[in-house]
Short mmCIF file of C-alpha atoms and ligand atoms in Angstrom, two decimals:
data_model
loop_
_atom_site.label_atom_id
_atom_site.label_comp_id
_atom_site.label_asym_id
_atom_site.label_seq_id
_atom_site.Cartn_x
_atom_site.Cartn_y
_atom_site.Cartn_z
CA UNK A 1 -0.86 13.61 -3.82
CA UNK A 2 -1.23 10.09 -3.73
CA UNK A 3 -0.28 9.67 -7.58
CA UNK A 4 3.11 11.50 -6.76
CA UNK A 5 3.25 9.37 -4.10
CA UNK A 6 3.10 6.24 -6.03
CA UNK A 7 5.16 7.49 -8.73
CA UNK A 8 7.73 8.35 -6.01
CA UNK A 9 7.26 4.79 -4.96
CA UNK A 10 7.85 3.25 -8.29
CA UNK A 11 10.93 5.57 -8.79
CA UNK A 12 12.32 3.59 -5.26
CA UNK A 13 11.73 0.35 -6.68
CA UNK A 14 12.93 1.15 -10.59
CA UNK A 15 16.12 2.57 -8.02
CA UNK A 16 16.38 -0.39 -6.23
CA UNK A 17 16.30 -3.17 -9.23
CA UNK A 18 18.45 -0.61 -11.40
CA UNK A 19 21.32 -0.91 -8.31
CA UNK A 20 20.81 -4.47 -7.84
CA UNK A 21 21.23 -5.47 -11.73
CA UNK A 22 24.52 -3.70 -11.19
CA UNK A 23 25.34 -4.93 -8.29
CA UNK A 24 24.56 -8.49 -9.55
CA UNK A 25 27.19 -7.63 -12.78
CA UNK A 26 29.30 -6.88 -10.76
CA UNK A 27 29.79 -9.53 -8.33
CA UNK A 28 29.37 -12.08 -11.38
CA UNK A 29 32.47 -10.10 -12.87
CA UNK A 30 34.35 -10.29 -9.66
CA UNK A 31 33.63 -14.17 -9.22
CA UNK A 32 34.77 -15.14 -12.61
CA UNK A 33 38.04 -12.40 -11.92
CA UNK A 34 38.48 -14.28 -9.08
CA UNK A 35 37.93 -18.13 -10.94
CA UNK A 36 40.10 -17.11 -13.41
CA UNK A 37 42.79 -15.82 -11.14
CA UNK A 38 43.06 -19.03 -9.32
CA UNK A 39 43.30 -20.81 -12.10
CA UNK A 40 45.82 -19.14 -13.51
CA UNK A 41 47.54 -19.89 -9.93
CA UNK A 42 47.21 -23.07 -9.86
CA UNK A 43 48.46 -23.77 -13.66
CA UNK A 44 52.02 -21.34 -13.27
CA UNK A 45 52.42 -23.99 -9.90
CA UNK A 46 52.08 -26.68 -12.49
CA UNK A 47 54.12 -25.14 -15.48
CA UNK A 48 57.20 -24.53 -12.50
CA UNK A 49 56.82 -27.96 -10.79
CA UNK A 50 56.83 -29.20 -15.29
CA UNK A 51 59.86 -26.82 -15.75
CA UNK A 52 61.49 -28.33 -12.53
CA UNK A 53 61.50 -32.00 -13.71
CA UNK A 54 63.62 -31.05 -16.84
CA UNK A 55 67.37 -30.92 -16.13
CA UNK A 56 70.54 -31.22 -17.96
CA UNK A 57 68.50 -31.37 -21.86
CA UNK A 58 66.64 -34.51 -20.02
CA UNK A 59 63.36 -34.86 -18.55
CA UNK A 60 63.14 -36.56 -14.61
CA UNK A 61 60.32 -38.95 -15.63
CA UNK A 62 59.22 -39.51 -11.99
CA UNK A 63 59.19 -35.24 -10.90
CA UNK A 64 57.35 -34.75 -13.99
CA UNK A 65 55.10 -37.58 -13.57
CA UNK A 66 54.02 -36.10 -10.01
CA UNK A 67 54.06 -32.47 -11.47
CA UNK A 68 51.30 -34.14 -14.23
CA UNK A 69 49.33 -35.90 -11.40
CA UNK A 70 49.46 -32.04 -9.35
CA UNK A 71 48.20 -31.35 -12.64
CA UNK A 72 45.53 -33.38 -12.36
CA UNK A 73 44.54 -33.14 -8.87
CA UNK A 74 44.50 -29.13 -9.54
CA UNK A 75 41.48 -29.45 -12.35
CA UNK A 76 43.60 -29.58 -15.57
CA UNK A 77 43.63 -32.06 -18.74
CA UNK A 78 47.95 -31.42 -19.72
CA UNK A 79 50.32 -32.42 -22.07
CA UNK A 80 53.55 -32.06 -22.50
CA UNK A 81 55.92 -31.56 -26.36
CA UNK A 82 58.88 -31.14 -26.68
CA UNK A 83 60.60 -28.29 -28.91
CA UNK A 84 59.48 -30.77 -31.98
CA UNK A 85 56.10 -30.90 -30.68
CA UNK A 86 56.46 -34.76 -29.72
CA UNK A 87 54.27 -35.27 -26.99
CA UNK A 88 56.69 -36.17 -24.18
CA UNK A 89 53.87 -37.44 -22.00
CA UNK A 90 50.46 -36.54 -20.85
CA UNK A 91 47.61 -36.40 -17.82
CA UNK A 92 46.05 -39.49 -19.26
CA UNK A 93 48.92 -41.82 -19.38
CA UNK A 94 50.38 -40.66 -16.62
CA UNK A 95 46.67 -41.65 -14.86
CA UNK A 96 47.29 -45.20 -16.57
CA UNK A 97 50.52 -45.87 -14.40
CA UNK A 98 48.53 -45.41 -10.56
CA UNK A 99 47.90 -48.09 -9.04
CA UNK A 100 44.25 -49.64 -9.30
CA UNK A 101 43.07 -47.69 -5.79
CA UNK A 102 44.91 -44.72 -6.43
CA UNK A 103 43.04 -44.74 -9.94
CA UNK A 104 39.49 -45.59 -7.94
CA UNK A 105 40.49 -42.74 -5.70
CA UNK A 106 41.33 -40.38 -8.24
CA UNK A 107 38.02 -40.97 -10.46
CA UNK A 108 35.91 -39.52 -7.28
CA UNK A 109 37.65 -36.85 -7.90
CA UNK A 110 37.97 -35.77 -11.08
CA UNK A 111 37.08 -37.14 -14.43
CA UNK A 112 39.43 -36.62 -17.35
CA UNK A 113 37.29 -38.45 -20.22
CA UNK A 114 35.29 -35.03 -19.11
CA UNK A 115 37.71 -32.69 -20.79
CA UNK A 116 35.78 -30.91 -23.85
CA UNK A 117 37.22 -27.66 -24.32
CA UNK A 118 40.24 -26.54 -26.13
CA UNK A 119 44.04 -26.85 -25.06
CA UNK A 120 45.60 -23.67 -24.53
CA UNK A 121 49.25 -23.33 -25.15
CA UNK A 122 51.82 -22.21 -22.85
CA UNK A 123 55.74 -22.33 -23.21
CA UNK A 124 57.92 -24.27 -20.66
CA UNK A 125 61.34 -22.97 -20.13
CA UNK A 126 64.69 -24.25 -18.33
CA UNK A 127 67.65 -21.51 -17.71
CA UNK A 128 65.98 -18.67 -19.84
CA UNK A 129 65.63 -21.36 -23.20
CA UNK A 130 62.38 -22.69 -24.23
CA UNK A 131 62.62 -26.57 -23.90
CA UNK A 132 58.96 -27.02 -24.96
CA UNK A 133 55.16 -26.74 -23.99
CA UNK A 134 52.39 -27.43 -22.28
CA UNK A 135 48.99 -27.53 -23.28
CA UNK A 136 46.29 -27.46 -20.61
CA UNK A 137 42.68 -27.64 -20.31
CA UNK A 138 40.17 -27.88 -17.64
CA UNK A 139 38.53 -30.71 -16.61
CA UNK A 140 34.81 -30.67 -15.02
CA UNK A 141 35.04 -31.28 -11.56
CA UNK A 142 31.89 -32.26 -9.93
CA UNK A 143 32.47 -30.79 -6.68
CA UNK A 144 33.41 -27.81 -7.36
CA UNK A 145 31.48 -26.99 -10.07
CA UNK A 146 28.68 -27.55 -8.02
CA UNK A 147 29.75 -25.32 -5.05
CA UNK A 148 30.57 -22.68 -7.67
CA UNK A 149 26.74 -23.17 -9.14
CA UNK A 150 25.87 -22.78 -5.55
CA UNK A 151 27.48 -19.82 -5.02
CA UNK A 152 25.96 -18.21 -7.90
CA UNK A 153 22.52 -19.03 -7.20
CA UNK A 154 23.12 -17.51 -3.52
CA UNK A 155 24.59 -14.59 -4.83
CA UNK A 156 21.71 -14.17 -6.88
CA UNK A 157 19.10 -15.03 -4.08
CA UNK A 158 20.65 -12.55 -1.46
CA UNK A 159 19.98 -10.07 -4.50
CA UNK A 160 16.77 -11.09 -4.33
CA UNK A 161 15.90 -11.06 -0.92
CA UNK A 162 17.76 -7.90 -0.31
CA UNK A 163 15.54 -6.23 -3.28
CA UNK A 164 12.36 -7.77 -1.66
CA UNK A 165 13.33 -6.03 1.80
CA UNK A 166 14.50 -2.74 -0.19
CA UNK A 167 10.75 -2.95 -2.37
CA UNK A 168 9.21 -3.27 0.56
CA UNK A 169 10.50 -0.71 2.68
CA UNK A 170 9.81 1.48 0.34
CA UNK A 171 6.36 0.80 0.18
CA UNK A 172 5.74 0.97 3.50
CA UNK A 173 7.19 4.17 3.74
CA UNK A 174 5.69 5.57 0.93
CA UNK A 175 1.73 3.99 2.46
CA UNK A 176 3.00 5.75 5.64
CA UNK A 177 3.76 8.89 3.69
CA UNK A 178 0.23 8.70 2.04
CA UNK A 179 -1.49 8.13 5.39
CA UNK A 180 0.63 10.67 7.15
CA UNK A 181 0.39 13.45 4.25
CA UNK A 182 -3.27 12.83 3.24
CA UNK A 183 -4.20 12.62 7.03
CA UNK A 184 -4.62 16.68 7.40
CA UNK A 185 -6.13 16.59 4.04
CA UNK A 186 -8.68 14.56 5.24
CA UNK A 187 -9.57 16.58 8.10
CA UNK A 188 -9.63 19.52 5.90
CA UNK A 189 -11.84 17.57 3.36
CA UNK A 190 -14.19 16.46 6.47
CA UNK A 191 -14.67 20.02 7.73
CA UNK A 192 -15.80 21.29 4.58
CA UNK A 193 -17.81 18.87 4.04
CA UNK A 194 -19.56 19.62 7.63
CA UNK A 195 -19.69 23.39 7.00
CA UNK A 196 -21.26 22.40 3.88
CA UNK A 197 -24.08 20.12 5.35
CA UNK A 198 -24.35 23.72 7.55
CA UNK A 199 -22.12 23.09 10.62
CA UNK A 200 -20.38 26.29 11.28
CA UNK A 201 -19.00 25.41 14.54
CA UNK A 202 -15.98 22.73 12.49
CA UNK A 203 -12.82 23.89 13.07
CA UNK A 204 -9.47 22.17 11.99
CA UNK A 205 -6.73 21.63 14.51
CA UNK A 206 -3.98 19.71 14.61
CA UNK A 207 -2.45 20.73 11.45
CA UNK A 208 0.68 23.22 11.93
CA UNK A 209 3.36 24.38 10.43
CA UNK A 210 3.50 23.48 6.62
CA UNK A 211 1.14 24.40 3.77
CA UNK A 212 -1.82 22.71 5.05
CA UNK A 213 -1.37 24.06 8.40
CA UNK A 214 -1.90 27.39 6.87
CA UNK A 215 -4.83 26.48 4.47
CA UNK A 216 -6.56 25.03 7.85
CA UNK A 217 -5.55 28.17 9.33
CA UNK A 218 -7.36 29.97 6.36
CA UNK A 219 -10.22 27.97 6.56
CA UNK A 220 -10.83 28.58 10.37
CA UNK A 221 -10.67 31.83 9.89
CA UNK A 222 -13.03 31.70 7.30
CA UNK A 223 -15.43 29.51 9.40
CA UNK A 224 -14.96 31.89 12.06
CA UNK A 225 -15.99 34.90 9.98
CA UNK A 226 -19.38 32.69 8.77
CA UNK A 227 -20.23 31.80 11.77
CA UNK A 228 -19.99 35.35 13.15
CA UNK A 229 -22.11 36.74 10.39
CA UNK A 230 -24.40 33.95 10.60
CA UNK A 231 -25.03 34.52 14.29
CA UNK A 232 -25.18 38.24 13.59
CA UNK A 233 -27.76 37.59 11.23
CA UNK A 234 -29.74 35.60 13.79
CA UNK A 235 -29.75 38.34 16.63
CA UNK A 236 -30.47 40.88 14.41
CA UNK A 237 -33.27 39.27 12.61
CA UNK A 238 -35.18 38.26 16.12
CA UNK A 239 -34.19 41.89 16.87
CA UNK A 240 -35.89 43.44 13.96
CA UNK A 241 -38.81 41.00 14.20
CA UNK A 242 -39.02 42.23 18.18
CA UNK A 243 -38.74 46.07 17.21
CA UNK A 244 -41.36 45.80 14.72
CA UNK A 245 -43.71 44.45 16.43
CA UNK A 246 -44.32 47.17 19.06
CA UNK A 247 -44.99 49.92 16.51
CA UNK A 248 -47.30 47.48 14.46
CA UNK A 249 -49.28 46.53 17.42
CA UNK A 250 -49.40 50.32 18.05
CA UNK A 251 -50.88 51.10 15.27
CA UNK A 252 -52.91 47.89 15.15
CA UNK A 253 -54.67 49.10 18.42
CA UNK A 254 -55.25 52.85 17.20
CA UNK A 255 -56.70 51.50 13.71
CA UNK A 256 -58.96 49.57 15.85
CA UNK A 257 -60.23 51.35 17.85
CA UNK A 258 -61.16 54.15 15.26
CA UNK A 259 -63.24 51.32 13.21
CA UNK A 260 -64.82 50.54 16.61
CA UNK A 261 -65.37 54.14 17.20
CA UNK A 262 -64.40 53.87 20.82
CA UNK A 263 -62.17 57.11 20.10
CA UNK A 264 -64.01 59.97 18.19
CA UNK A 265 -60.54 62.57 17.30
CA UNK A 266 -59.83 60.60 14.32
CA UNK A 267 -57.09 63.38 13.66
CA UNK A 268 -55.29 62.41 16.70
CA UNK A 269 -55.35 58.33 16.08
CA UNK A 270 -53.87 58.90 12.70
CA UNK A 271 -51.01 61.22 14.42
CA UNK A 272 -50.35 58.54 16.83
CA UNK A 273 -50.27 56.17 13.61
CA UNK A 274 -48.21 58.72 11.70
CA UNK A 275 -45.29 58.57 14.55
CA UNK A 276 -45.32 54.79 14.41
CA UNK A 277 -44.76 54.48 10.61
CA UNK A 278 -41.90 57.54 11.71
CA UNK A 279 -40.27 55.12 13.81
CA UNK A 280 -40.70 52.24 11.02
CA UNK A 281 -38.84 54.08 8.60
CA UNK A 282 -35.93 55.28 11.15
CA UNK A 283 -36.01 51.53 12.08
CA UNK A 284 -35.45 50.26 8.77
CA UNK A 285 -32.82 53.18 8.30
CA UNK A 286 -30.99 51.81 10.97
CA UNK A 287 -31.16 48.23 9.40
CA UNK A 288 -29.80 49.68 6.82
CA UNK A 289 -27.01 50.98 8.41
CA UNK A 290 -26.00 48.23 10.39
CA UNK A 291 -26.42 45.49 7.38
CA UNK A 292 -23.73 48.07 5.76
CA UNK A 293 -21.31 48.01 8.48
CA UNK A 294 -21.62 44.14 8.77
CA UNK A 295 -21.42 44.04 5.05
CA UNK A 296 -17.59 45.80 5.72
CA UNK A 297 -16.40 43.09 7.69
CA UNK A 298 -15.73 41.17 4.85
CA UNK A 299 -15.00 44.54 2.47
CA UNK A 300 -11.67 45.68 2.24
CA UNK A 301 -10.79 48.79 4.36
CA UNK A 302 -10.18 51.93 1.90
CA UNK A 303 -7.30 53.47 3.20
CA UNK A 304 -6.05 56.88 2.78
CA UNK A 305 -4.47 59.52 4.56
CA UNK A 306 -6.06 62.43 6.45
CA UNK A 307 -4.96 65.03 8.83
CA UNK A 308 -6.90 64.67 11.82
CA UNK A 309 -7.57 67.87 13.15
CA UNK A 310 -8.77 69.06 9.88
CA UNK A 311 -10.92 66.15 9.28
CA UNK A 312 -12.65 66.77 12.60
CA UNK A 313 -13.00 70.62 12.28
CA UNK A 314 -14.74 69.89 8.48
CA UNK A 315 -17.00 67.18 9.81
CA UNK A 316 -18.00 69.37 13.31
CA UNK A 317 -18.82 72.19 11.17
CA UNK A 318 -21.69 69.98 9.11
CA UNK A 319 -22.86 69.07 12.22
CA UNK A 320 -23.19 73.12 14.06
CA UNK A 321 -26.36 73.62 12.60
CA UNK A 322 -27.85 70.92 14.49
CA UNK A 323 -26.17 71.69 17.32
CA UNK A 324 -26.67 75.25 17.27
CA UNK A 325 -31.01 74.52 16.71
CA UNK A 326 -30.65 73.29 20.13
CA UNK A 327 -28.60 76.47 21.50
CA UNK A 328 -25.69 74.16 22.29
CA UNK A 329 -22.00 75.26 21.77
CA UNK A 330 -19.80 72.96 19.08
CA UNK A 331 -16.07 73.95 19.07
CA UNK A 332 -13.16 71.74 17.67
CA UNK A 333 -9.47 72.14 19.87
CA UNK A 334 -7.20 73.45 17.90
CA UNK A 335 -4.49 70.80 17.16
CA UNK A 336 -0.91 70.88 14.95
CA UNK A 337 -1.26 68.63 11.47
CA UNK A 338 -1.73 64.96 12.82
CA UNK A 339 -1.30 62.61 9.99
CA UNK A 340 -3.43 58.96 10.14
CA UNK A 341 -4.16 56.49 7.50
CA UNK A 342 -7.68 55.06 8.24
CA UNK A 343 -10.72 54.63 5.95
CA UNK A 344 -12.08 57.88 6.19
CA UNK A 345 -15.60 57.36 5.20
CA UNK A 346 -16.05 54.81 8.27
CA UNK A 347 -14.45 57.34 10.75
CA UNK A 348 -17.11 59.61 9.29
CA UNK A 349 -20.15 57.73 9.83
CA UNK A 350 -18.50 56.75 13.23
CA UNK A 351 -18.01 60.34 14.20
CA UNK A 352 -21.71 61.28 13.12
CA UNK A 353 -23.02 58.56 15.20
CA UNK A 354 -21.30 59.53 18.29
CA UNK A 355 -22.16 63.77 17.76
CA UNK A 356 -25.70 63.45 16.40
CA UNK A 357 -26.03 61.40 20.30
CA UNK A 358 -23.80 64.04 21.76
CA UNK A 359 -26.65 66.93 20.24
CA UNK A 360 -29.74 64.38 20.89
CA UNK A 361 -28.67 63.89 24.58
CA UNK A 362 -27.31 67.13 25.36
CA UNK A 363 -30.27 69.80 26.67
CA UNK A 364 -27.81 72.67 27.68
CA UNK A 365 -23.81 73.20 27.77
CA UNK A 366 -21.53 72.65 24.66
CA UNK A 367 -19.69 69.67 22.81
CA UNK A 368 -16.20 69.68 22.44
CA UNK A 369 -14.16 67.52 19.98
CA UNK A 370 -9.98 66.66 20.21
CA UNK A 371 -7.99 64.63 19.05
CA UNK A 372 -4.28 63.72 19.43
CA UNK A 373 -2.13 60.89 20.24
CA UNK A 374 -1.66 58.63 23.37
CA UNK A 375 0.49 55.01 23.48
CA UNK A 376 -2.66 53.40 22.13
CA UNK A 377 -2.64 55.37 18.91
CA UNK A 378 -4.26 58.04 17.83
CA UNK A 379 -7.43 58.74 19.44
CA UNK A 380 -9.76 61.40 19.28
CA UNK A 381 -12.25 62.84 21.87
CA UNK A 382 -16.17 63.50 22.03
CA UNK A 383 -17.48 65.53 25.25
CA UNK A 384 -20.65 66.83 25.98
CA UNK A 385 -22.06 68.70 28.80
CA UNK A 386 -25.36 66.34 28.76
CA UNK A 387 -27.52 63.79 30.98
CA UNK A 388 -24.78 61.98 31.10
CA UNK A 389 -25.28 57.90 31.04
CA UNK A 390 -26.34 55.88 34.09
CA UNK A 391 -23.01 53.40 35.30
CA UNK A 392 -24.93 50.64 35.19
CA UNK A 393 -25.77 50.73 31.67
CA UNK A 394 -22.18 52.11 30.04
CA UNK A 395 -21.83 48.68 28.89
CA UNK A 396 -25.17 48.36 27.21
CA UNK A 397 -24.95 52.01 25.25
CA UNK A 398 -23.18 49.77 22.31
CA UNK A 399 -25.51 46.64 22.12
CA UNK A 400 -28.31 46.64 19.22
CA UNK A 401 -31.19 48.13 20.12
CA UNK A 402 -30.51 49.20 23.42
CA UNK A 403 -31.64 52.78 24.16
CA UNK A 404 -32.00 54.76 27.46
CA UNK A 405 -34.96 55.71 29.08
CA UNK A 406 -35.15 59.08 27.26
CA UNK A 407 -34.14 58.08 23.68
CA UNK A 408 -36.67 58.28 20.92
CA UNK A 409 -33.72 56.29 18.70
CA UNK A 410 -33.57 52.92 17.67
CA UNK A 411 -30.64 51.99 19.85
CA UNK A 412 -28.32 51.10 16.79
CA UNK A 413 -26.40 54.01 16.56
CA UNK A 414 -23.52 52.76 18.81
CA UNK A 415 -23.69 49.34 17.77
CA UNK A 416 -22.79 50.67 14.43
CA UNK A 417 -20.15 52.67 15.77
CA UNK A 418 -18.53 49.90 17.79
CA UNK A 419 -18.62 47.58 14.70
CA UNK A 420 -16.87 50.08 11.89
CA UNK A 421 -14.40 50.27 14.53
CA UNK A 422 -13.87 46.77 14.85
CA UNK A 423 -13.42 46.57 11.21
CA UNK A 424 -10.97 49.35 11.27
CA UNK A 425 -8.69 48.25 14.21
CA UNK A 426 -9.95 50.54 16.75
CA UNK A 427 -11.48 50.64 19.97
CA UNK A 428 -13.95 52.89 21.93
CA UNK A 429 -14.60 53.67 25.50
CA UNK A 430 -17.42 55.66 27.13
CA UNK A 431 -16.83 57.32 30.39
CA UNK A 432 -19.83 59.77 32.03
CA UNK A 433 -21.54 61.13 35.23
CA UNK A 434 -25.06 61.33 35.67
CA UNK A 435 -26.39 64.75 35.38
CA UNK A 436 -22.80 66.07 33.92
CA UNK A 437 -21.89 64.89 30.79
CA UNK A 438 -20.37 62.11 28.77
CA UNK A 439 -17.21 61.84 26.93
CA UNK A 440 -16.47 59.22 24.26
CA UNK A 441 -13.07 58.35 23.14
CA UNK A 442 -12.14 56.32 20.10
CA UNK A 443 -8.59 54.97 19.01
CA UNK A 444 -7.29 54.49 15.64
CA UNK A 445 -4.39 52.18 14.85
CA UNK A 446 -1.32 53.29 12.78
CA UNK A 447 -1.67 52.46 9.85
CA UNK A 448 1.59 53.59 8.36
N1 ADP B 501 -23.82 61.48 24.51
C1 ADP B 501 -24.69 60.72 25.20
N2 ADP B 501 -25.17 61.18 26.39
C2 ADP B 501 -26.04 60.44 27.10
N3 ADP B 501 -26.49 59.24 26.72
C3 ADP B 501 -26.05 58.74 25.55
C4 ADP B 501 -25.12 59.45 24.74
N4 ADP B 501 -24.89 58.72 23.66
C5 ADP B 501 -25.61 57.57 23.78
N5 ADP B 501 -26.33 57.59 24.90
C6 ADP B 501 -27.19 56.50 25.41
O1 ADP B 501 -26.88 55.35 24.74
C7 ADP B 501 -28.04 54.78 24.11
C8 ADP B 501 -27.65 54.07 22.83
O2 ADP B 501 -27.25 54.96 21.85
P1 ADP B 501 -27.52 54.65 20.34
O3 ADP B 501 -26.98 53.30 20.09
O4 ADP B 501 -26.99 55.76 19.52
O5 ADP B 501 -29.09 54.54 20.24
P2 ADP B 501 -30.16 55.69 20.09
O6 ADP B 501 -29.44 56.97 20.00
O7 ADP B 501 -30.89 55.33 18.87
O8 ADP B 501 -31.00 55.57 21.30
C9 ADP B 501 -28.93 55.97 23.92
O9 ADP B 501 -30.30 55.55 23.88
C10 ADP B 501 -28.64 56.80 25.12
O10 ADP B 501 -29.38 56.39 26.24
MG1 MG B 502 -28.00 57.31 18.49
#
């Protein structure tokens, strides 16, 4: 960024220098033009005022005498031949005549022994025939020559000055283009670096619209997502280390007491013992299961497309067995062909979550599935005819580890339920009475 930036910079200032060389031909070219142009001017005034002075095949000495002292006056060396090329006078004699002041005064102005260059030839002509020529040179005049110098050398300062201010400006801009581009880029480089050092809490702000605004917006969501699993990893790690203590010290307390020999049906303490390890294994099942269902936060979904009612009669009838051990009723509604795109093996273990509860906390009655759609989406149903769940803890059925009074479970179950669904766009909601029953609905998005 910053080397584009300078190159951009030096591009400006090769721009600048490029346009100012021009620029400085150019005016250079239109000074001289316009030099040259005056004196051309000023020498057709003196070759008319020459031509005026001749009359008649004769030359008026005193008109061409003041047309040679114009002459003068105007910057040029002259002189003046006749169609033989006799010199019929010239600037230098005609100087000689003045009188001693007018020759003092003249001097200070110009300077005729300073004539160098070479006479230049132009014809004089009276009535349409040539009577002659003059030849004219320029003399160095101090004066001007020095305003001229002047003028050039403040042409070419204001070039220089102007490309100075022009340089400049464009540096400026381009540090203020550095600062002001690199500045999100810096915050982005900052927050990394903090989630690096193990701050999960940086976020970037401040940095909308363009490219970097939706790399920052990348990278919050990423830190977002880290920081979730990182603080699901905490909970559930205190969690596990608090729901395996309480079998261990179980079975710490039973092993114990059997080496003591304060109980004597050694049969019995190693049951007890037995159930504990049961509830080890189920525990680390769950862990399992719920490491999985994090794990497919950050997994894509695998979509495909499933007719609902179908799918739900299939999976209910894997699950009758079960149901029917326990002399409860399973029965599907009957539906027309309702097509969603979801990831079908989540909705699975979803579903099996939410029956395998339905069977566990159902003593008597039936479970009834539907499905169908509402403006939500598509949603299917889960009833039972069971205990039922107390109000005050509907919100806690989907927490880790919570269980009611009566469950022998782990309290995972729903917490695994309520996080596939998260994954896959969809909600839940739980709605019971005490003693009645308890119906679960879930909502799928549409995928299509
Ligand atoms: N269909 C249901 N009827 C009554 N209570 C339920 C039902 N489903 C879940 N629960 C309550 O919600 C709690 C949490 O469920 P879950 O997360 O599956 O844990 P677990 O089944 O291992 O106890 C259960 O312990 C139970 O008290
Ligand atoms: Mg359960």
């Amino acid at each position: 960024m910053r080397n584009k930036l300078f190159l951009a910079f030096l591009a400006v200032i090769l721009l600048v220098l490029l346009s100012h060389l021009i620029y400085e031909q150019l005016i250079t070219r239109d000074f001289e033009d316009y030099v040259n142009g005056t004196k051309i001017d000023k020498l057709y005034w003196v070759l008319a005022s020459v031509e005026g002075s001749y009359a008649d095949g004769t030359w008026d000495y005193t008109t061409l005498h003041d047309a040679l002292h114009w002459a003068v006056m105007l910057g040029f060396d002259v002189r003046i031949l006749d169609m033989g090329g006799k010199e019929v006078t010239n600037a230098a004699a005609v100087m000689s005549m003045l009188s001693p002041s007018m020759k003092r005064r003249m001097s200070s102005i110009v300077d005729l022994s300073s004539a160098t260059g070479q006479f230049e030839e132009y014809p004089l002509y009276e009535g349409g025939k040539e009577i002659g020529s003059l030849l004219a040179r320029r003399l160095s005049r101090p004066e001007t020559d020095k305003k001229e110098v002047l003028f050039r050398e403040r042409g070419k300062y204001f070039l220089i000055v102007s490309s100075v201010i022009a340089g400049g400006g464009a540096l400026l801009l381009a540090l203020f283009f550095a600062l002001f581009l690199s500045r999100p880029l810096r915050k982005m480089k900052d927050a990394v670096e903090a989630m690096a050092k193990g701050d999960l809490t940086v976020r970037v702000s401040g940095t909308e619209g363009d490219e970097i605004g939706r790399l920052a917006e990348s990278f919050n969501y990423m830190a977002e997502a880290l920081q979730r699993e990182d603080s699901l990893r905490r909970r559930l790690t205190s969690n596990i280390a608090h729901e395996l203590r309480t079998p261990l010290a179980v079975m710490k307390a039973h092993t114990e007491a059997m080496i003591d020999g304060v109980v004597s049906d050694h049969a019995q303490g190693l049951e007890n013992i037995r159930l504990e390890v049961e509830k080890l294994i189920r525990l680390v099942e769950g862990i399992e299961d719920i490491t999985k269902a994090e794990a497919s936060f950050f997994a894509r979904l695998d979509y495909a497309g499933i007719d609902l009612p179908e799918f739900l009669s299939r999976l209910a009838s894997t699950m009758v067995p079960l149901a029917a051990e326990k002399g409860l009723e399973m029965s599907t509604m009957e539906r027309e062909h309702l097509r969603v795109v979801t990831d079908p093996e989540k909705l699975e273990r979803v579903l099996q979550n939410i029956l395998s509860n339905a069977i566990k906390y159902t003593e008597t009655g039936w479970i009834k599935l539907d499905c169908g759609r509402d403006k939500k989406g598509f949603f299917i149903e889960i009833r039972d005819s069971g205990m039922g769940i107390p109000d005050h803890t509907k919100e806690l059925v989907f927490k880790r580890f919570y269980r009611g009074d009566t469950s022998t479970g782990i309290g995972l179950g729903l917490a695994i339920v309520k996080e596939l669904l998260e994954v896959m766009g969809g909600s839940i909601q739980v709605d019971s009475a005490e003693g009645k029953g308890t119906t679960f609905r879930i909502w799928l998005p549409d995928n299509r």
